[in-house]
mmCIF file of C-alpha atoms in Angstrom:
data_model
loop_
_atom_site.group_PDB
_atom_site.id
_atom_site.type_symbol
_atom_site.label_atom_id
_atom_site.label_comp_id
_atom_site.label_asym_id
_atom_site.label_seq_id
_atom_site.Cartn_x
_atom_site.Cartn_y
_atom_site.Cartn_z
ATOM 1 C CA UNK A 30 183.987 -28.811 -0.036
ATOM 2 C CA UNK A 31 184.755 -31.258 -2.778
ATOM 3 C CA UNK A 32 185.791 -34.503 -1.827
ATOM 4 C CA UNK A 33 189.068 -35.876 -2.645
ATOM 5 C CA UNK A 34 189.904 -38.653 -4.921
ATOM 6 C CA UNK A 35 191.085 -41.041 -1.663
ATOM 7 C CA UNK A 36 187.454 -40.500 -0.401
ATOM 8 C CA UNK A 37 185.877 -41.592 -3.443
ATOM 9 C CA UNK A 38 187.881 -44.479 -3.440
ATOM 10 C CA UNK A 39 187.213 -45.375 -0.257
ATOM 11 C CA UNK A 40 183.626 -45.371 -0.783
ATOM 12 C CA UNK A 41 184.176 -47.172 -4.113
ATOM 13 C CA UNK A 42 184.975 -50.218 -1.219
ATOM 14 C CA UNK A 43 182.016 -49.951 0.085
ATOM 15 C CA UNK A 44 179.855 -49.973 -3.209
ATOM 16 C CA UNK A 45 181.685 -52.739 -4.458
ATOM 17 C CA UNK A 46 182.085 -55.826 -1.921
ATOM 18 C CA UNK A 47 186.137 -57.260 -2.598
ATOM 19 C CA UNK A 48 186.680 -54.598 -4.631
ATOM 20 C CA UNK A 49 191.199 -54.216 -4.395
ATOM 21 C CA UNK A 50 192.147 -50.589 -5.775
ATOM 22 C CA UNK A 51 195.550 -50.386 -7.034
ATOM 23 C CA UNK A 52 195.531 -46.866 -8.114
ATOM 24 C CA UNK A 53 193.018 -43.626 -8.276
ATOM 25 C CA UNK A 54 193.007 -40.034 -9.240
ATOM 26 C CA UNK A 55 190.591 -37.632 -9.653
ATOM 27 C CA UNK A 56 188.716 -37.699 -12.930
ATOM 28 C CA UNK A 57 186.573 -34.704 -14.353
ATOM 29 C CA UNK A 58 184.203 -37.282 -16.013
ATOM 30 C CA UNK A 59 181.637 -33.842 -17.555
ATOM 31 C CA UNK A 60 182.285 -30.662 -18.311
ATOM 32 C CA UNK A 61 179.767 -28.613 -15.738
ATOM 33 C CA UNK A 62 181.467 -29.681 -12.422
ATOM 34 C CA UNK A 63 177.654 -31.698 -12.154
ATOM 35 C CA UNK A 64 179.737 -34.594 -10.116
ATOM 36 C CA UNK A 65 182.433 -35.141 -8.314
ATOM 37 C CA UNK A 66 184.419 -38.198 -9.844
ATOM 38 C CA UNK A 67 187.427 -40.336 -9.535
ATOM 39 C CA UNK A 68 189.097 -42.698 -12.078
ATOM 40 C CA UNK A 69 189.776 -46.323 -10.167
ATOM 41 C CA UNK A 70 192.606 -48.900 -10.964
ATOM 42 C CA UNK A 71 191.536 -52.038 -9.737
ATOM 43 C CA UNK A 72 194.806 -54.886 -8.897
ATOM 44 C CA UNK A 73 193.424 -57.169 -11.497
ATOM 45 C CA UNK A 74 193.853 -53.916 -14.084
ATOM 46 C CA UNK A 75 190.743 -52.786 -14.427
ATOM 47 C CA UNK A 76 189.374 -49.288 -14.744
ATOM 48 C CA UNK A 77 186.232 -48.194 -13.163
ATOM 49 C CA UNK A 78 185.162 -44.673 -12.282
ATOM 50 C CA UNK A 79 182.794 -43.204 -9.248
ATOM 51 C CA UNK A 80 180.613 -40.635 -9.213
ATOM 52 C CA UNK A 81 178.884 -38.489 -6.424
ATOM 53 C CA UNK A 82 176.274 -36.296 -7.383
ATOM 54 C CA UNK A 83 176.487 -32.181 -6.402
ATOM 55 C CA UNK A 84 173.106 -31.087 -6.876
ATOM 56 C CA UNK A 85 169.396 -32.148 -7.126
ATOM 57 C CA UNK A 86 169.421 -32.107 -11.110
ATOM 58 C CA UNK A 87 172.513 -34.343 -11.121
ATOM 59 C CA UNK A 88 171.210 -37.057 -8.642
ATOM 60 C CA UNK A 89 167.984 -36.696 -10.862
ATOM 61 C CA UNK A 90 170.364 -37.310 -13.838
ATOM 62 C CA UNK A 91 171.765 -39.848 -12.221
ATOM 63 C CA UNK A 92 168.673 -42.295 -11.510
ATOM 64 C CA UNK A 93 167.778 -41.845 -14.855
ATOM 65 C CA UNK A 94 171.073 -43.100 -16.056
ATOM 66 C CA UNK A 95 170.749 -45.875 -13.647
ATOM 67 C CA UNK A 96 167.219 -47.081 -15.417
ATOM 68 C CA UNK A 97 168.525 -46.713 -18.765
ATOM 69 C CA UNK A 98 171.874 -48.528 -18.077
ATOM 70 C CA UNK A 99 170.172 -51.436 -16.495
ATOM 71 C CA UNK A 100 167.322 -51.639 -19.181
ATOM 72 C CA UNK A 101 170.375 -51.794 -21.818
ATOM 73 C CA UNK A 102 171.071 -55.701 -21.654
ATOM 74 C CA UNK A 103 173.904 -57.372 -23.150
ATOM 75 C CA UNK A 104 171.638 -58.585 -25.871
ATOM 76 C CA UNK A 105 170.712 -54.947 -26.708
ATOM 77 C CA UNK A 106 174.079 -53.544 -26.056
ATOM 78 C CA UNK A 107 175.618 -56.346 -28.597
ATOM 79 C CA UNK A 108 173.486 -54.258 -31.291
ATOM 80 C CA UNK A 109 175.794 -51.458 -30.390
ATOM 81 C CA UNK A 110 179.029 -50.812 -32.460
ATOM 82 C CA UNK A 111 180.228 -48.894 -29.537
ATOM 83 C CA UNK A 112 180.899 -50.024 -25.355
ATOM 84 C CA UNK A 113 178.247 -48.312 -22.818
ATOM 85 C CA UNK A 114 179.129 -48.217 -19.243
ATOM 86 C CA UNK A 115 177.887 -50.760 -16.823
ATOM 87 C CA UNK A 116 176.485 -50.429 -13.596
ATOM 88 C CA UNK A 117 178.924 -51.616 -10.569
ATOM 89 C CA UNK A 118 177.715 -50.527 -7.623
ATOM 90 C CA UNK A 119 176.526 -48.068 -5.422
ATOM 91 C CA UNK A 120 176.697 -46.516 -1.753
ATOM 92 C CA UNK A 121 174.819 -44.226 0.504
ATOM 93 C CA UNK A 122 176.337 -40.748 1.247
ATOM 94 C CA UNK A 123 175.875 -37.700 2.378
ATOM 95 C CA UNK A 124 171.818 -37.773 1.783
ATOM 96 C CA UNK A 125 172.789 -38.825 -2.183
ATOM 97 C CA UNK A 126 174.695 -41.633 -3.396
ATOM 98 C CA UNK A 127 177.846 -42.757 -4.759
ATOM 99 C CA UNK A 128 177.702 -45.170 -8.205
ATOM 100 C CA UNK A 129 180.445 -46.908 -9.291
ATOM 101 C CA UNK A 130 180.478 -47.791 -13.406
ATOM 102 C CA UNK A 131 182.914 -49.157 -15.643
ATOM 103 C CA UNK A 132 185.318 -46.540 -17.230
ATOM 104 C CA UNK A 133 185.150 -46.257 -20.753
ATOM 105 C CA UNK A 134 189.014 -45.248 -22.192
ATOM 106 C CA UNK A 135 188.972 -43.233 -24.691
ATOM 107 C CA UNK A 136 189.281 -39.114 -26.099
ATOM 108 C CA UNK A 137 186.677 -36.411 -26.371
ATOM 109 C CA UNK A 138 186.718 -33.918 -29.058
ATOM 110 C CA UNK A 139 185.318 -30.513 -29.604
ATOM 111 C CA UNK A 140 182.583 -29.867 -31.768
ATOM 112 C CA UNK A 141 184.429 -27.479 -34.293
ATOM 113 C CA UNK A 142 187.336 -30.316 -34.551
ATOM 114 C CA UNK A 143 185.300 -32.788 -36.379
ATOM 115 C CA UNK A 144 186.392 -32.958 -39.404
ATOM 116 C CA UNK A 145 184.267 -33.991 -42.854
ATOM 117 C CA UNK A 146 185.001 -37.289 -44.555
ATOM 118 C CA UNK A 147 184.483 -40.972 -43.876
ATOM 119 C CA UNK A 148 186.129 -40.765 -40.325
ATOM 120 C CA UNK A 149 184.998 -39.250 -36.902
ATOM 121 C CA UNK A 150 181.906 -37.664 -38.090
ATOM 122 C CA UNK A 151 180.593 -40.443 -40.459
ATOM 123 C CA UNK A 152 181.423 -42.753 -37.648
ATOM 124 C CA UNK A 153 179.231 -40.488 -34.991
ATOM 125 C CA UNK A 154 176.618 -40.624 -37.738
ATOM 126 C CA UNK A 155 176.478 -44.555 -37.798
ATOM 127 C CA UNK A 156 176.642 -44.533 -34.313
ATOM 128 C CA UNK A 157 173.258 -42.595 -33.820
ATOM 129 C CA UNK A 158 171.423 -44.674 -36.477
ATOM 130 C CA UNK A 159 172.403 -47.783 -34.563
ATOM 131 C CA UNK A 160 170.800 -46.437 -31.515
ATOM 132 C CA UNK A 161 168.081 -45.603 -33.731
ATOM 133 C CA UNK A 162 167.766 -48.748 -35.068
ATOM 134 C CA UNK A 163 167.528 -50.746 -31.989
ATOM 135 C CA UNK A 164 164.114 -52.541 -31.343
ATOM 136 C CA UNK A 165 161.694 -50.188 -29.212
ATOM 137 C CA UNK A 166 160.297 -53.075 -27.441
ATOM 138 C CA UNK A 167 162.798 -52.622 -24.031
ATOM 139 C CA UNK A 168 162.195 -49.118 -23.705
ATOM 140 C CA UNK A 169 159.020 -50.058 -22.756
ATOM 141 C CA UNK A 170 159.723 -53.176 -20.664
ATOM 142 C CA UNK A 171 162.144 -51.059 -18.755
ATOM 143 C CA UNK A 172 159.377 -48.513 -17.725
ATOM 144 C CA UNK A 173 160.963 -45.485 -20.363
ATOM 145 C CA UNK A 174 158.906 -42.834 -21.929
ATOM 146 C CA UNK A 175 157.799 -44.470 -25.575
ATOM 147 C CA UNK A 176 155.783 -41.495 -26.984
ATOM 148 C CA UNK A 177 153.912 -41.631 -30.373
ATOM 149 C CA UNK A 178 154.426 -38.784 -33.567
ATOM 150 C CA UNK A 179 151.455 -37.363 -32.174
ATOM 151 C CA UNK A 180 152.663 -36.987 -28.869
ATOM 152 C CA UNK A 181 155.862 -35.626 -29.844
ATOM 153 C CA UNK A 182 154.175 -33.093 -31.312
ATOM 154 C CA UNK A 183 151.990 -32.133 -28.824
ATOM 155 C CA UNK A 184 155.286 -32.065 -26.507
ATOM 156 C CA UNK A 185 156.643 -29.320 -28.782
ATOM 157 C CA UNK A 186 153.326 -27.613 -29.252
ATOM 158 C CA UNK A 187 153.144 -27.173 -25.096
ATOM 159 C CA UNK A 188 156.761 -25.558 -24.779
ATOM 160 C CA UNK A 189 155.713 -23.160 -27.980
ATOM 161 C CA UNK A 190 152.558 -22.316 -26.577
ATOM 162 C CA UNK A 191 154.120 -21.770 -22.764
ATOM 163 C CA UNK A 192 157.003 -19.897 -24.189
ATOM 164 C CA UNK A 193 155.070 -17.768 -26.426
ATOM 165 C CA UNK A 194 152.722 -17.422 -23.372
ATOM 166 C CA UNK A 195 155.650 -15.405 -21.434
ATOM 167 C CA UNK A 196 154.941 -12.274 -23.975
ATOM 168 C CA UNK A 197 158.509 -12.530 -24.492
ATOM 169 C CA UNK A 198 159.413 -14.257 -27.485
ATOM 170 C CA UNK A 199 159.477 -12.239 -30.976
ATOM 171 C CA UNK A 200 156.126 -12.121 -32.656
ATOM 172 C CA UNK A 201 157.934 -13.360 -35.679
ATOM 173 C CA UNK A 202 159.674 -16.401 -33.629
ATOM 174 C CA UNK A 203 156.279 -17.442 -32.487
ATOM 175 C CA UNK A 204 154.518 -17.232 -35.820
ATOM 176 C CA UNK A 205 156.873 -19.483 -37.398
ATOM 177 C CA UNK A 206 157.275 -22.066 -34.408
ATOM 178 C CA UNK A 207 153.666 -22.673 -34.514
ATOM 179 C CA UNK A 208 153.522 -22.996 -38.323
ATOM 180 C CA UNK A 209 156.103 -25.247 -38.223
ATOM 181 C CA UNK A 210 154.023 -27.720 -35.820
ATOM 182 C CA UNK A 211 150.893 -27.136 -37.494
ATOM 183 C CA UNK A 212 152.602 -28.606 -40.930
ATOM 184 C CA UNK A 213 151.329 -32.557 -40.675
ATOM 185 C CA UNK A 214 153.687 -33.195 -43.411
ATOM 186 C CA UNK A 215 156.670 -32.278 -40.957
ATOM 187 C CA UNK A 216 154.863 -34.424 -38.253
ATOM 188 C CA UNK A 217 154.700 -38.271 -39.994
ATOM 189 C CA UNK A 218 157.484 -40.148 -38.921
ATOM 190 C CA UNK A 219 157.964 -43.217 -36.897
ATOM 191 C CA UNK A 220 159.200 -43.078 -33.688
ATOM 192 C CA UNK A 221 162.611 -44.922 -33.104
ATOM 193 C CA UNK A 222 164.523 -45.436 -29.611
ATOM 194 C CA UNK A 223 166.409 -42.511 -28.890
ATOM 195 C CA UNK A 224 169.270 -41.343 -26.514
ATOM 196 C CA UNK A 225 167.955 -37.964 -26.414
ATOM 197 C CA UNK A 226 170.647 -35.944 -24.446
ATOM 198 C CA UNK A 227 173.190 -36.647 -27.278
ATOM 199 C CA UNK A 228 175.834 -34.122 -27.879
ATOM 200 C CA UNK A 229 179.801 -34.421 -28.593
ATOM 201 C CA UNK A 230 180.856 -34.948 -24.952
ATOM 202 C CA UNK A 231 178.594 -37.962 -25.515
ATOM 203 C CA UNK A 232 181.032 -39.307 -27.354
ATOM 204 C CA UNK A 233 184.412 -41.480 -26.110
ATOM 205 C CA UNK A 234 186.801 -41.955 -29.558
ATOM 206 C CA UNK A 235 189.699 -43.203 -30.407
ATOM 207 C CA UNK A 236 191.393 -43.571 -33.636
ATOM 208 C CA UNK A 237 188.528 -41.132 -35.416
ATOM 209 C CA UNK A 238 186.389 -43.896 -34.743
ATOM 210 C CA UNK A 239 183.243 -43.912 -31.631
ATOM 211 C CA UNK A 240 184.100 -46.515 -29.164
ATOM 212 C CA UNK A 241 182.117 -45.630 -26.954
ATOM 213 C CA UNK A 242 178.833 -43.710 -25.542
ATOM 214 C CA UNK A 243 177.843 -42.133 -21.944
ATOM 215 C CA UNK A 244 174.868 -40.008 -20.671
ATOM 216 C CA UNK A 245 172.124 -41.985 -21.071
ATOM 217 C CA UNK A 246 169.605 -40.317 -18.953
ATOM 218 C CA UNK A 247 167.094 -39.308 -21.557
ATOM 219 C CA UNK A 248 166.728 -43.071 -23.077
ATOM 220 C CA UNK A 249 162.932 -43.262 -24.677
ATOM 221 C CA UNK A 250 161.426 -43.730 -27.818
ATOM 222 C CA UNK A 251 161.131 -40.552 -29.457
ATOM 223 C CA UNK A 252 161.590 -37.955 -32.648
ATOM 224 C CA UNK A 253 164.947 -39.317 -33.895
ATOM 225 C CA UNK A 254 165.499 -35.989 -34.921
ATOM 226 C CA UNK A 255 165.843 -34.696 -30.833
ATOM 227 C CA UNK A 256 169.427 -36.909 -31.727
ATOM 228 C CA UNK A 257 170.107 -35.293 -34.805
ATOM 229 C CA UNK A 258 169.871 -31.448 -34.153
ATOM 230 C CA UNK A 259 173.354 -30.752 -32.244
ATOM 231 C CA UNK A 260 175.124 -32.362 -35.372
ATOM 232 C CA UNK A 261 174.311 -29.742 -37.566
ATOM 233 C CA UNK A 262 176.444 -27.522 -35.234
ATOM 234 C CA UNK A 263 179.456 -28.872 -36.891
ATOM 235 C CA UNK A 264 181.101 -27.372 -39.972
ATOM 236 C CA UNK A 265 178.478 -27.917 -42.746
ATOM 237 C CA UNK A 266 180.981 -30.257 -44.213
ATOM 238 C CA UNK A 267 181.619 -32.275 -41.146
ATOM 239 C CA UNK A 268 177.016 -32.356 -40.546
ATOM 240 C CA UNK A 269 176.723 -33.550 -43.921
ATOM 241 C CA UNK A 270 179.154 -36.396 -43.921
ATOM 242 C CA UNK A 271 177.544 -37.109 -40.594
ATOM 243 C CA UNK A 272 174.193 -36.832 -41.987
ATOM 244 C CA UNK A 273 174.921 -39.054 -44.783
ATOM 245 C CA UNK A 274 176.857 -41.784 -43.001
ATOM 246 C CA UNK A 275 173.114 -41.735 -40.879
ATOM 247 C CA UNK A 276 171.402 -42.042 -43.461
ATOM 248 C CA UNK A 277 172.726 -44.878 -45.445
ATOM 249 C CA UNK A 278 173.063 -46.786 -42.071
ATOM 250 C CA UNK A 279 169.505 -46.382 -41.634
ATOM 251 C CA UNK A 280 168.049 -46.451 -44.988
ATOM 252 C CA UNK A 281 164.721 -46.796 -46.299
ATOM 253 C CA UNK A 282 163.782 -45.724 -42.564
ATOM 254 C CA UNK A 283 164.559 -42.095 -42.708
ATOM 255 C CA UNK A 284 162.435 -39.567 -43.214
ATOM 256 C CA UNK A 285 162.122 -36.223 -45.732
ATOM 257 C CA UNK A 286 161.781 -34.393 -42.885
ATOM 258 C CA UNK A 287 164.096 -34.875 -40.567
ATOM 259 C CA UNK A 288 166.583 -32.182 -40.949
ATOM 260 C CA UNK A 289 163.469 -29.679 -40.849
ATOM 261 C CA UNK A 290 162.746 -31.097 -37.315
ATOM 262 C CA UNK A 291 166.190 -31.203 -36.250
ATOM 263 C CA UNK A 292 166.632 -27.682 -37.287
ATOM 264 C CA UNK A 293 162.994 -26.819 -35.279
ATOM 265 C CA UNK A 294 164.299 -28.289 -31.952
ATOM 266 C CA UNK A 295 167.734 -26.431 -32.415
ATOM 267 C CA UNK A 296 165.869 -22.798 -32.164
ATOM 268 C CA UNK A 297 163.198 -24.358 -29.178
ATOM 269 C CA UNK A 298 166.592 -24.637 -26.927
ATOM 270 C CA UNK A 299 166.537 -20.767 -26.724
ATOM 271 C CA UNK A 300 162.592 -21.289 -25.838
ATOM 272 C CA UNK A 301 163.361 -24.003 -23.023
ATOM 273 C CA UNK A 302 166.248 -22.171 -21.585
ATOM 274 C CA UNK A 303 163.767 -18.833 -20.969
ATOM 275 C CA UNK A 304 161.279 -21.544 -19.454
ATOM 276 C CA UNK A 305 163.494 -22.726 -17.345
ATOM 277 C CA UNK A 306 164.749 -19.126 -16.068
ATOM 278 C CA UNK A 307 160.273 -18.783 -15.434
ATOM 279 C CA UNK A 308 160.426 -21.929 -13.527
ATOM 280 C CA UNK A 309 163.161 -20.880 -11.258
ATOM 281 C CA UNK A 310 162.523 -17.694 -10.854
ATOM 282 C CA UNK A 311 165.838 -16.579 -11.977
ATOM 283 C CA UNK A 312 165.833 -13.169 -13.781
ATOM 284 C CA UNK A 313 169.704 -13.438 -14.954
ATOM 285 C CA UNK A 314 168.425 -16.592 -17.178
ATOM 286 C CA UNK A 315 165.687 -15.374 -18.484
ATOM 287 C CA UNK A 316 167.470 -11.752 -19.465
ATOM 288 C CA UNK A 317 169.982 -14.122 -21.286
ATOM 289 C CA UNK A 318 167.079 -16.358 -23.239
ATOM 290 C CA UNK A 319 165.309 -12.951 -24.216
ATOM 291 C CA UNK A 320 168.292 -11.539 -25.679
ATOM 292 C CA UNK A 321 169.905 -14.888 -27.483
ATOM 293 C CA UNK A 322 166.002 -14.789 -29.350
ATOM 294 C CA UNK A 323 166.103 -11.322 -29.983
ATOM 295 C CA UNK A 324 169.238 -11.914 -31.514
ATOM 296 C CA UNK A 325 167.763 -15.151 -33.500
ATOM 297 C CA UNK A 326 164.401 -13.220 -34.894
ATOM 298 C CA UNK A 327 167.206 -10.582 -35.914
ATOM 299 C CA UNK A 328 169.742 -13.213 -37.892
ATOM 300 C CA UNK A 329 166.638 -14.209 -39.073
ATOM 301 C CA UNK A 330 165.314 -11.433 -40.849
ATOM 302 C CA UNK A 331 168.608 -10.305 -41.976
ATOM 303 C CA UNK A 332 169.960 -14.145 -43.254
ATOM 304 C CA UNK A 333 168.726 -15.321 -46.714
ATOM 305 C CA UNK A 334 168.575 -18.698 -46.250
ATOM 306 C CA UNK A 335 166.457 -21.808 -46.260
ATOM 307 C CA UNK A 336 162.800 -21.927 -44.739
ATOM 308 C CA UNK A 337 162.342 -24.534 -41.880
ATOM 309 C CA UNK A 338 159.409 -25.617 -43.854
ATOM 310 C CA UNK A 339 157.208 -24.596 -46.918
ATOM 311 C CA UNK A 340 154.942 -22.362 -44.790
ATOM 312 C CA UNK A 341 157.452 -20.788 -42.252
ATOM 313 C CA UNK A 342 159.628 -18.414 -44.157
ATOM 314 C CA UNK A 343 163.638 -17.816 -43.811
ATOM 315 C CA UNK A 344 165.271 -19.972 -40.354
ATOM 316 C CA UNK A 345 168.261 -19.093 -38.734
ATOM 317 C CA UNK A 346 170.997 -21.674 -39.501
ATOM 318 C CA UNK A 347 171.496 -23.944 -36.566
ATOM 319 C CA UNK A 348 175.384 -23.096 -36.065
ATOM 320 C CA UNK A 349 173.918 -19.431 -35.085
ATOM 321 C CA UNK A 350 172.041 -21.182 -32.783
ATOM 322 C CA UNK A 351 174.812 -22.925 -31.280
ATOM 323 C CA UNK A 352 176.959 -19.855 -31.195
ATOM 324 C CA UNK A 353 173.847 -18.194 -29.520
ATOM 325 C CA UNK A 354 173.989 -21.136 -26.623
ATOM 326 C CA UNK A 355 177.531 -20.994 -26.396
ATOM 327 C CA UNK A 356 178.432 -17.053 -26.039
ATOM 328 C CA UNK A 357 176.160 -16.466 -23.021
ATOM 329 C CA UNK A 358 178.215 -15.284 -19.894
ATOM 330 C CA UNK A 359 176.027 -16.619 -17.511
ATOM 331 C CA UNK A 360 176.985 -19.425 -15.357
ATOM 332 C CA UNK A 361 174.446 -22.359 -15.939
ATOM 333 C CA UNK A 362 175.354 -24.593 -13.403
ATOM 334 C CA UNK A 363 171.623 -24.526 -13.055
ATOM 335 C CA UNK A 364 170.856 -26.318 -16.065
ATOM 336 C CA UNK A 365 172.049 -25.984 -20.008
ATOM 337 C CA UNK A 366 170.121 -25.379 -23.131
ATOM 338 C CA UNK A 367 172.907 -26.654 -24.925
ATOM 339 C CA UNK A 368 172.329 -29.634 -23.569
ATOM 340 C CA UNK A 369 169.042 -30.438 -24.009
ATOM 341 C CA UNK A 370 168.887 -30.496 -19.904
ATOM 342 C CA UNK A 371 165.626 -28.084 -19.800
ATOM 343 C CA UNK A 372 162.598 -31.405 -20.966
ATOM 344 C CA UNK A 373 159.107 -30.256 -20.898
ATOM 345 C CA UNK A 374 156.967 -31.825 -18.909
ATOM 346 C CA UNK A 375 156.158 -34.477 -20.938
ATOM 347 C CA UNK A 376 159.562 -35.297 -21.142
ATOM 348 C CA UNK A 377 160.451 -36.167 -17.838
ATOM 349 C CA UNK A 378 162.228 -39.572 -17.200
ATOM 350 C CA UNK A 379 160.408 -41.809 -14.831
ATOM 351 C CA UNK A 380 161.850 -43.358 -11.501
ATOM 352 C CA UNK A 381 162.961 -46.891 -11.102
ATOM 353 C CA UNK A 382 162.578 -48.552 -7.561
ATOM 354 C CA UNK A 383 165.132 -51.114 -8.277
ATOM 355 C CA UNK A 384 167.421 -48.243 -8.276
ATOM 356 C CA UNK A 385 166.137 -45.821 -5.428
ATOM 357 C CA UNK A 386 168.494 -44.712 -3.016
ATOM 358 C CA UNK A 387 169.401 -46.764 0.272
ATOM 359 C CA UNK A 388 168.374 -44.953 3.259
ATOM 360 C CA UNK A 389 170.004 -47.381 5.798
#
């Protein structure tokens, strides 16, 4: 039974020592009923929100948020031209946790509502290149995955190869997946810090602007692209005012290739949802993945449009992809392709003791 928004307040007291709530309601702070939350109204006026997880993958989610949010100092954050949440407190229950953060105010908008030009989605573009632009040196001092080109790639080749090892990904899928990685063009890039679980409900805005950022539980150093590939979901027009506002923010520092990756890692969500349906043994899940890329090698064949690379032949367009995610009928309380919830092992984020949970 779900707790109500007086409980969570109450043990909002106990996470934060002096802590004087004014006012609270219940809060649905994601969109996959992964917490139960409450928005706080402290007497001095501020806003703060607390969140219990209600499974194993969201207290897992939640430590790794925890690292990442901690290992984000205010010199790092200052680098930021939008607020991320800070830490508050925590409190034992119920064999999990409760963590109290600061609330971020703010809207959230649907992917198909972004509209082109030099507002929201130029602004989410900037955005991402300034996380991509931030030095990669904490990332490491914090204890967060800082892979190499070369290990990115072997990362992709693994969930290929595993996937393709199921017998149940199209020949055709599989052929062009693994010409894709073995193209070293596609491969040279520098690694850049990365949020790498970005998608529009990562985004707080106001005013078509980003003011602010949550979900930080895949912070590493990584393929910028693993950022980039949910944006070309949007209208093309919307993706490439995106895409361009990234690009000039970043540069000289972007690469030819980017776009190709992006696009790569948009189709290998249909390959890490079917792993994941292996891994749990759950036949409904991986009925769903083997349809959505039967449907892909289809759209494939049938599209005319641009190869993924010179070697790899016609791609499905990532907003087919997207469309593939989103019409499934299954419920994935279990985990989401779509949200880039389903890492290989590789992947993984680490655990922190400064933030393990308090047994007392």
């Amino acid at each position: 039974m779900a707790r109500s928004h007086l409980t969570l307040a109450a043990l909002a007291t106990s996470a934060v020592p002096d802590l004087n709530i004014a006012g609270t309601r219940s809060y649905s702070y994601d969109l996959h009923g992964d917490f139960e939350s409450a928005l706080l109204t402290s007497r001095d006026g501020t806003e703060l929100i607390i969140r219990v997880p209600a499974s194993q993958d969201a207290e897992t989610e939640q430590s790794a948020d925890l690292v990442a949010l901690h290992s984000l100092t205010p010199g790092v954050r200052a680098r930021l031209p939008f607020d991320v949440p800070e830490y508050v407190g925590q409190t034992p229950i119920g064999g999990t946790r409760a963590v109290v953060y600061t609330f971020l105010p703010g809207d959230k908008v649907a992917l198909e509502n972004v509209q082109p030009g030099d507002g929201l989605a130029a602004s989410i573009g900037r955005a991402i290149a300034a996380i991509h632009t931030l030095p990669t040196s904490f990332v490491s001092e914090a204890g967060l995955p800082a892979l190499s080109a070369t290990e990115c790639l072997a990362a992709t080749k693994t969930l290929i190869s595993s996937a393709s090892a199921t017998g149940l990904v199209p020949a055709a899928l599989s052929k062009r997946w693994k010409e894709a990685v073995d193209d070293e063009e596609l491969w040279r890039f520098q690694p850049t810090v990365i949020n790498g679980a970005l998608t529009i409900d990562s985004f707080i805005v106001r005013e078509e602007s980003v003011v602010g950022l949550i979900g930080w539980s895949a912070l590493r150093v990584g393929d910028p692209a693993r950022d980039l590939h949910w944006v070309l979901g949007m209208n093309a027009d919307a993706a490439e005012s995106a895409i361009e506002a990234y690009s000039l923010a970043r540069g000289a520092a972007s690469d030819r290739n980017l776009l190709f990756r992006a696009t790569l890692y948009a189709e290998l969500e249909l390959a890490r949802w079917l792993m994941h349906g292996r891994e749990l043994h759950d036949q409904l899940i991986v009925d769903d993945a083997v349809a959505m890329l039967d449907s892909l090698v289809e759209r494939v064949h049938d599209d005319d449009v641009d190869p993924l690379a010179p070697h790899t032949g016609p791609i499905m367009a990532v907003t087919e992809v997207e469309a593939l995610l989103d019409a499934t009928p299954l419920d994935r309380d279990e985990g989401d392709a779509s949200r880039g919830l389903l890492p290989v092992a590789e992947d993984r984020p680490p655990s922190e003791d400064e933030f393990e949970r308090d047994d007392d």
